[in-house]
Coordinates of C-alpha atoms in Angstrom, one line a residue:
X5 CA 102.5 233.7 75.3
X6 CA 99.6 231.4 76.1
X7 CA 96.6 231.8 78.4
X8 CA 94.1 229.7 80.1
X9 CA 90.8 230.7 81.5
X10 CA 90.1 229.4 85.1
X11 CA 86.4 229.2 84.4
X12 CA 85.3 225.6 84.9
X13 CA 82.2 224.4 86.5
X14 CA 82.5 222.4 89.7
X15 CA 81.5 219.3 87.7
X16 CA 84.4 219.9 85.4
X17 CA 82.3 221.2 82.4
X18 CA 84.6 223.4 80.3
X19 CA 83.5 227.0 79.7
X20 CA 82.6 226.2 76.1
X21 CA 79.9 223.7 77.2
X22 CA 78.1 226.1 79.4
X23 CA 74.3 226.2 78.7
X24 CA 73.1 229.1 76.5
X25 CA 72.2 232.2 78.5
X26 CA 74.7 231.7 81.4
X27 CA 77.2 234.1 82.8
X28 CA 80.3 234.6 85.0
X29 CA 83.1 237.1 85.1
X30 CA 86.4 235.4 85.2
X31 CA 90.0 236.6 85.0
X32 CA 92.5 234.7 82.8
X33 CA 95.6 233.3 84.3
X34 CA 98.5 233.9 81.9
X35 CA 101.0 231.0 81.7
X36 CA 104.7 231.7 80.9
X37 CA 103.9 235.4 80.9
X38 CA 106.5 238.2 81.5
X39 CA 106.2 239.7 85.1
X40 CA 103.7 242.6 85.1
X41 CA 101.5 241.3 82.4
X42 CA 97.9 242.5 82.8
X43 CA 95.1 240.0 82.8
X44 CA 91.8 241.4 81.6
X45 CA 88.5 240.1 82.9
X46 CA 85.9 238.5 80.6
X47 CA 82.2 238.2 81.0
X48 CA 80.0 235.5 79.5
X49 CA 76.3 236.4 78.8
X50 CA 73.7 235.0 80.9
X51 CA 70.8 234.4 83.4
X52 CA 69.5 232.0 86.0
X53 CA 69.1 228.3 84.9
X54 CA 65.9 226.5 85.6
X55 CA 65.9 222.7 85.0
X56 CA 62.3 221.7 84.2
X57 CA 63.1 218.1 85.0
X58 CA 64.5 218.4 88.4
X59 CA 62.7 221.7 89.3
X60 CA 65.9 223.2 90.5
X61 CA 67.1 226.7 89.9
X62 CA 70.8 227.3 89.7
X63 CA 73.3 230.1 88.9
X64 CA 76.9 230.5 88.0
X65 CA 78.8 232.3 90.7
X66 CA 82.3 233.7 90.9
X67 CA 84.7 232.2 93.5
X68 CA 88.1 232.9 94.8
X69 CA 89.5 229.4 95.1
X70 CA 93.0 229.7 96.8
X71 CA 95.4 232.0 98.5
X72 CA 96.7 232.9 95.0
X73 CA 93.3 234.6 94.5
X74 CA 92.5 232.6 91.4
X75 CA 88.9 232.7 90.3
X76 CA 86.6 230.1 88.8
X77 CA 82.9 229.7 88.1
X78 CA 80.8 227.2 90.1
X79 CA 77.3 226.0 89.4
X80 CA 75.5 226.6 92.6
X81 CA 72.0 225.6 93.4
X82 CA 70.1 228.7 94.4
X83 CA 66.5 227.5 95.0
X84 CA 63.6 225.6 93.7
X85 CA 62.0 226.9 90.5
X86 CA 58.6 228.4 91.6
X87 CA 55.8 225.9 91.1
X88 CA 52.2 226.9 91.7
X89 CA 49.6 224.3 92.5
X90 CA 46.0 225.4 92.3
X91 CA 42.6 224.6 94.1
X92 CA 41.7 222.8 97.3
X93 CA 44.3 220.0 97.9
X94 CA 43.1 217.3 100.3
X95 CA 45.9 215.0 101.6
X96 CA 44.3 211.7 102.7
X97 CA 46.9 209.4 101.5
X98 CA 50.5 209.0 100.3
X99 CA 49.3 209.0 96.8
X100 CA 47.5 212.3 97.2
X101 CA 50.5 213.9 98.8
X102 CA 52.7 212.7 95.9
X103 CA 50.5 214.8 93.4
X104 CA 51.9 218.0 95.1
X105 CA 55.6 216.9 94.9
X106 CA 57.7 220.0 94.0
X107 CA 55.0 222.6 94.7
X108 CA 56.3 225.7 96.4
X109 CA 53.1 227.7 96.3
X110 CA 49.6 226.4 97.1
X111 CA 47.2 228.7 95.2
X112 CA 44.2 227.7 97.4
X113 CA 44.0 225.6 100.5
X114 CA 45.7 222.6 102.0
X115 CA 43.6 220.1 103.9
X116 CA 45.5 217.2 105.7
X117 CA 43.5 214.4 107.1
X118 CA 45.8 211.3 106.6
X119 CA 45.0 208.5 109.0
X120 CA 47.4 205.7 108.0
X121 CA 49.9 204.3 105.7
X122 CA 53.5 203.2 105.4
X123 CA 56.4 205.6 106.2
X124 CA 54.0 208.5 106.4
X125 CA 56.4 211.1 107.8
X126 CA 59.1 210.6 105.2
X127 CA 56.6 210.4 102.3
X128 CA 55.0 213.7 103.4
X129 CA 58.3 215.5 103.7
X130 CA 59.4 214.3 100.3
X131 CA 56.1 215.4 98.7
X132 CA 55.1 218.5 100.7
X133 CA 58.5 219.7 102.1
X134 CA 59.0 222.4 99.4
X135 CA 55.8 224.2 100.1
X136 CA 56.7 227.9 101.1
X137 CA 53.4 229.6 100.9
X138 CA 49.6 228.8 101.1
X139 CA 47.5 231.6 99.9
X140 CA 44.3 230.1 101.6
X141 CA 44.1 228.2 104.7
X142 CA 45.8 225.1 106.3
X143 CA 43.6 222.5 107.9
X144 CA 44.7 219.5 109.9
X145 CA 41.7 217.4 110.8
X146 CA 41.6 213.9 112.3
X147 CA 45.1 213.3 110.9
X148 CA 45.7 210.3 113.3
X149 CA 49.0 209.3 111.6
X150 CA 50.8 212.7 112.4
X151 CA 52.9 213.5 115.4
X152 CA 54.4 216.7 113.9
X153 CA 54.0 219.3 111.1
X154 CA 57.6 219.4 110.6
X155 CA 57.4 217.8 107.3
X156 CA 56.2 221.2 106.0
X157 CA 59.8 222.3 106.5
X158 CA 59.7 225.3 104.3
X159 CA 56.3 226.7 105.0
X160 CA 56.8 230.4 105.7
X161 CA 53.4 232.2 104.9
X162 CA 49.7 231.4 105.2
X163 CA 47.9 234.4 103.6
X164 CA 44.4 233.5 104.6
X165 CA 42.8 234.8 101.4
X166 CA 40.3 232.1 101.8
X167 CA 39.2 230.9 105.4
X168 CA 38.0 227.7 107.0
X169 CA 34.4 228.4 108.1
X170 CA 35.0 232.0 106.8
X171 CA 37.1 232.5 110.0
X172 CA 40.2 230.4 110.3
X173 CA 43.5 230.3 108.4
X174 CA 44.9 227.5 110.6
X175 CA 42.5 224.8 111.8
X176 CA 43.6 221.8 114.0
X177 CA 40.8 219.4 115.1
X178 CA 40.8 216.0 116.7
X179 CA 44.5 215.0 116.0
X180 CA 44.9 212.3 118.6
X181 CA 48.8 211.9 118.1
X182 CA 49.9 215.4 117.2
X183 CA 52.5 216.4 119.7
X184 CA 54.5 219.1 117.9
X185 CA 53.7 221.8 115.3
X186 CA 57.3 223.0 114.4
X187 CA 60.5 223.7 116.2
X188 CA 59.9 227.4 116.8
X189 CA 63.6 228.1 117.6
X190 CA 64.3 227.5 113.9
X191 CA 61.0 227.9 112.0
X192 CA 59.3 231.1 111.3
X193 CA 55.7 231.3 110.0
X194 CA 53.4 234.3 109.4
X195 CA 49.6 234.2 109.3
X196 CA 48.6 237.3 107.4
X197 CA 44.8 237.1 108.0
X198 CA 42.4 235.0 109.9
X199 CA 42.4 233.2 113.3
X200 CA 43.7 229.9 114.5
X201 CA 41.5 226.9 115.8
X202 CA 42.8 224.2 118.2
X203 CA 40.3 221.6 119.7
X204 CA 40.7 218.0 120.8
X205 CA 44.4 217.7 120.2
X206 CA 45.0 215.5 123.2
X207 CA 48.7 215.3 123.1
X208 CA 49.4 218.9 121.9
X209 CA 50.6 220.9 124.9
X210 CA 49.1 224.4 125.3
X211 CA 52.7 225.8 125.4
X212 CA 53.2 224.6 121.9
X213 CA 50.0 226.2 120.7
X214 CA 50.8 229.5 122.5
X215 CA 54.2 229.7 120.9
X216 CA 52.6 229.3 117.4
X217 CA 49.9 232.0 118.0
X218 CA 52.5 234.5 119.2
X219 CA 55.1 233.8 116.4
X220 CA 52.6 233.8 113.5
X221 CA 50.9 237.1 114.6
X222 CA 47.5 235.6 115.1
X223 CA 47.3 236.3 118.8
X224 CA 45.6 239.8 118.5
X225 CA 42.9 238.3 116.1
X226 CA 42.1 235.2 118.1
X227 CA 39.0 235.0 120.4
X228 CA 38.5 233.1 123.6
X229 CA 36.8 230.0 122.2
X230 CA 39.2 229.5 119.4
X231 CA 41.6 227.5 121.6
X232 CA 40.3 225.0 124.1
X233 CA 42.4 224.7 127.1
X234 CA 40.7 221.5 128.3
X235 CA 40.9 219.4 125.2
X236 CA 44.4 220.2 124.1
X237 CA 47.3 218.5 125.8
X238 CA 45.1 216.7 128.3
X239 CA 46.8 213.4 127.7
X240 CA 50.4 214.7 127.4
X241 CA 53.2 215.2 129.8
X242 CA 53.8 218.9 129.3
X243 CA 56.2 219.6 132.1
X244 CA 59.8 218.5 131.3
X245 CA 63.2 219.5 132.6
X246 CA 66.2 220.2 130.4
X247 CA 69.0 217.6 130.4
X248 CA 72.4 219.2 129.6
X249 CA 75.3 217.5 128.0
X250 CA 78.5 217.8 130.0
X251 CA 81.0 216.1 127.6
X252 CA 81.1 215.1 124.0
X253 CA 84.1 213.1 122.6
X254 CA 84.4 212.3 119.0
X255 CA 86.4 210.2 116.6
X256 CA 85.9 209.7 112.9
X257 CA 83.2 207.0 113.6
X258 CA 82.3 207.3 117.3
X259 CA 80.6 209.6 119.8
X260 CA 81.0 209.5 123.4
X261 CA 78.3 211.3 125.4
X262 CA 78.0 212.4 129.1
X263 CA 75.1 214.3 130.5
X264 CA 73.7 215.6 133.7
X265 CA 72.0 213.0 135.8
X266 CA 68.3 213.2 136.6
X267 CA 66.5 211.8 139.5
X268 CA 62.7 212.1 139.9
X269 CA 61.3 212.7 143.5
X270 CA 61.0 208.8 143.8
X271 CA 64.2 207.5 142.2
X272 CA 62.5 204.2 141.5
X273 CA 60.4 205.9 138.7
X274 CA 63.7 206.4 136.7
X275 CA 63.9 203.2 134.5
X276 CA 66.8 204.6 132.5
X277 CA 67.7 206.9 129.5
X278 CA 67.2 206.7 125.8
X279 CA 69.9 208.0 123.5
X280 CA 68.5 208.9 120.1
X281 CA 70.6 209.7 117.1
X282 CA 70.3 209.8 113.3
X283 CA 71.9 211.1 110.3
X284 CA 70.8 214.8 109.8
X285 CA 71.3 216.5 106.4
X286 CA 69.3 219.4 107.8
X287 CA 70.1 221.4 110.9
X288 CA 66.6 222.2 111.9
X289 CA 65.9 218.6 113.2
X290 CA 63.3 218.0 115.9
X291 CA 62.4 215.0 117.9
X292 CA 59.5 214.1 115.8
X293 CA 61.0 214.4 112.4
X294 CA 60.6 211.1 110.6
X295 CA 58.1 209.8 113.1
X296 CA 54.5 209.0 112.7
X297 CA 51.8 207.3 114.7
X298 CA 52.0 204.2 112.5
X299 CA 55.3 203.0 113.8
X300 CA 57.8 204.7 111.6
X301 CA 60.8 206.3 113.3
X302 CA 63.9 207.6 111.7
X303 CA 65.9 207.7 115.0
X304 CA 68.1 205.0 116.3
X305 CA 67.5 204.4 120.0
X306 CA 69.9 203.0 122.6
X307 CA 68.9 202.2 126.1
X308 CA 71.1 203.4 129.0
X309 CA 70.8 202.2 132.6
X310 CA 70.5 204.7 135.5
X311 CA 73.9 205.6 137.0
X312 CA 74.9 204.8 140.5
X313 CA 73.3 206.8 143.4
X314 CA 75.4 208.4 146.1
X315 CA 73.2 206.6 148.7
X316 CA 74.5 203.2 147.4
X317 CA 77.9 203.9 148.9
X318 CA 79.3 204.8 145.5
X319 CA 80.5 208.1 144.1
X320 CA 77.8 209.9 142.1
X321 CA 78.5 209.9 138.4
X322 CA 76.9 211.2 135.3
X323 CA 75.4 208.8 132.8
X324 CA 77.2 208.1 129.5
X325 CA 77.0 206.2 126.3
X326 CA 79.3 205.4 123.3
X327 CA 77.6 205.6 120.0
X328 CA 79.2 203.5 117.3
X329 CA 79.8 202.7 114.5
X330 CA 79.0 205.9 112.7
X331 CA 79.7 207.1 109.1
X332 CA 82.6 209.5 108.5
X333 CA 81.8 212.7 106.8
X334 CA 78.2 212.6 108.0
X335 CA 76.4 215.2 110.1
X336 CA 74.3 213.6 113.1
X337 CA 71.6 214.8 115.5
X338 CA 71.6 213.5 119.0
X339 CA 69.3 213.7 121.9
X340 CA 68.8 212.1 125.3
X341 CA 65.4 211.3 127.1
X342 CA 64.5 209.8 130.4
X343 CA 62.5 206.6 130.5
X344 CA 60.0 206.7 133.5
X345 CA 57.5 204.4 135.0
X346 CA 54.0 205.3 134.5
X347 CA 53.4 207.9 137.3
X348 CA 51.4 211.1 137.3
X349 CA 53.9 212.8 139.7
X350 CA 57.1 212.0 137.7
X351 CA 57.7 214.7 135.2
X352 CA 60.3 213.6 132.7
X353 CA 63.5 215.2 131.2
X354 CA 65.1 215.5 127.8
X355 CA 67.9 217.2 126.1
X356 CA 67.4 219.6 123.2
X357 CA 67.5 217.8 119.9
X358 CA 69.4 220.5 118.1
X359 CA 72.8 219.0 118.7
X360 CA 74.7 218.2 115.5
X361 CA 78.1 216.6 115.0
X362 CA 79.7 216.2 111.6
X363 CA 82.3 213.4 111.7
X364 CA 85.5 213.9 109.6
X365 CA 87.0 210.7 108.2
X366 CA 90.5 212.2 108.8
X367 CA 89.9 213.5 112.3
X368 CA 92.6 211.2 113.7
X369 CA 95.3 213.0 111.6
X370 CA 93.9 216.4 112.0
X371 CA 93.2 216.7 115.7
X372 CA 96.9 217.7 116.3
X373 CA 96.9 220.4 113.7
X374 CA 95.3 223.3 115.6
X375 CA 91.9 224.9 115.3
X376 CA 91.4 224.3 111.6
X377 CA 89.7 220.9 111.9
X378 CA 87.1 219.8 109.4
X379 CA 85.2 218.4 112.4
X380 CA 82.2 220.5 112.9
X381 CA 80.4 220.7 116.3
X382 CA 77.2 222.6 115.7
X383 CA 75.8 222.5 119.3
X384 CA 72.8 224.1 121.0
X385 CA 73.3 227.0 123.4
X386 CA 73.3 225.0 126.6
X387 CA 76.7 223.5 125.8
X388 CA 79.7 225.9 125.2
X389 CA 82.3 224.4 123.0
X390 CA 85.8 225.7 122.6
X391 CA 88.6 224.7 120.3
X392 CA 92.0 225.2 121.9
X393 CA 94.8 226.6 119.8
X394 CA 97.5 224.1 120.5
X395 CA 100.9 224.0 118.8
X396 CA 101.2 221.6 115.9
X397 CA 102.8 218.3 116.9
X398 CA 104.9 216.1 114.8
X399 CA 103.0 212.8 115.5
X400 CA 99.4 211.8 114.6
X401 CA 97.0 210.2 117.0
X402 CA 96.3 206.5 116.3
X403 CA 93.0 205.7 114.7
X404 CA 90.1 205.5 117.2
X405 CA 91.6 208.1 119.5
X406 CA 88.9 210.1 121.2
X407 CA 89.1 213.9 120.6
X408 CA 87.3 215.6 123.6
X409 CA 85.0 218.5 123.4
X410 CA 83.6 219.6 126.8

């Protein structure tokens, strides 16, 4: 009677090659054994693994891998190894940001005043995107290159142990292009001590500031003059309407979109629509991710003409656009915005940017096999998606067939 341990790492590393100090409980699978043979479990000694070179912390976990309830051990990424960075850290260039790459805790203060450079948004996210905690304060002052703070993707706590001007744990002054802080539907931030300061952020709407103050818990501590109503958002279009997608059709390399039409009070103000899309490895994507005031933009933009109007003697129809070619097995974020002529009386409209589609290379052969599609539609709440339980068919759709979700 022979036995084989189903204890192999996902990379194919045999159990004998596990690093010292690892563990996983596995059950042996007995080959050619008489019925009723009992398989005893075995545990390997262990602890978490921390790779000093990559800064990644992993663990061996036990998985059931099939309907036969077989078990195996997989090496799974758990989190980043904690990395503390001390002192007052001033970010005024890409180089200074790179000095904090991999930091998860700023033991001190973070001061951002970057004014220019190449590919600023992507560089800041790569260098500062793992910061989870700031023990002191966060200051963003005259950072003309920034349109969003979403590059601080994992920031969850500002403790305020040290305060700007002995008063403020979050301080935003004279950021001419800052339009968004974070996507508050997906980001949670707590300010434990201190007040917030917002002055002369001309494109940052007051609604965005109020969301942050309420969510972070700083509202009860703030005073009247901490936030200026006249100098924040005074050059922004802060009133927008929500565009809703009505239909999404997908293949392994295309997306067909339809959305509700939008007409301003003077229809001549509508120049058209912009369809924005990009690969989205993360799900908490916002419009300003990958953008900066120096021209960098990670979104691909397609222009769409306004649809026919009923008054033109034609039937009213919703605008639509076909996005192609796309990469199979890739998650995408999509968004639609209006493009209006310069008019003070023409509020714009936009869809929510939280719509994600993951394209499956084999969708053309799977779309007839019921609800268990590898195609994932991770859509925002304003679009309800249903997958019908249809009986399995004997034929497969031709490549390029559009599978509809509406």
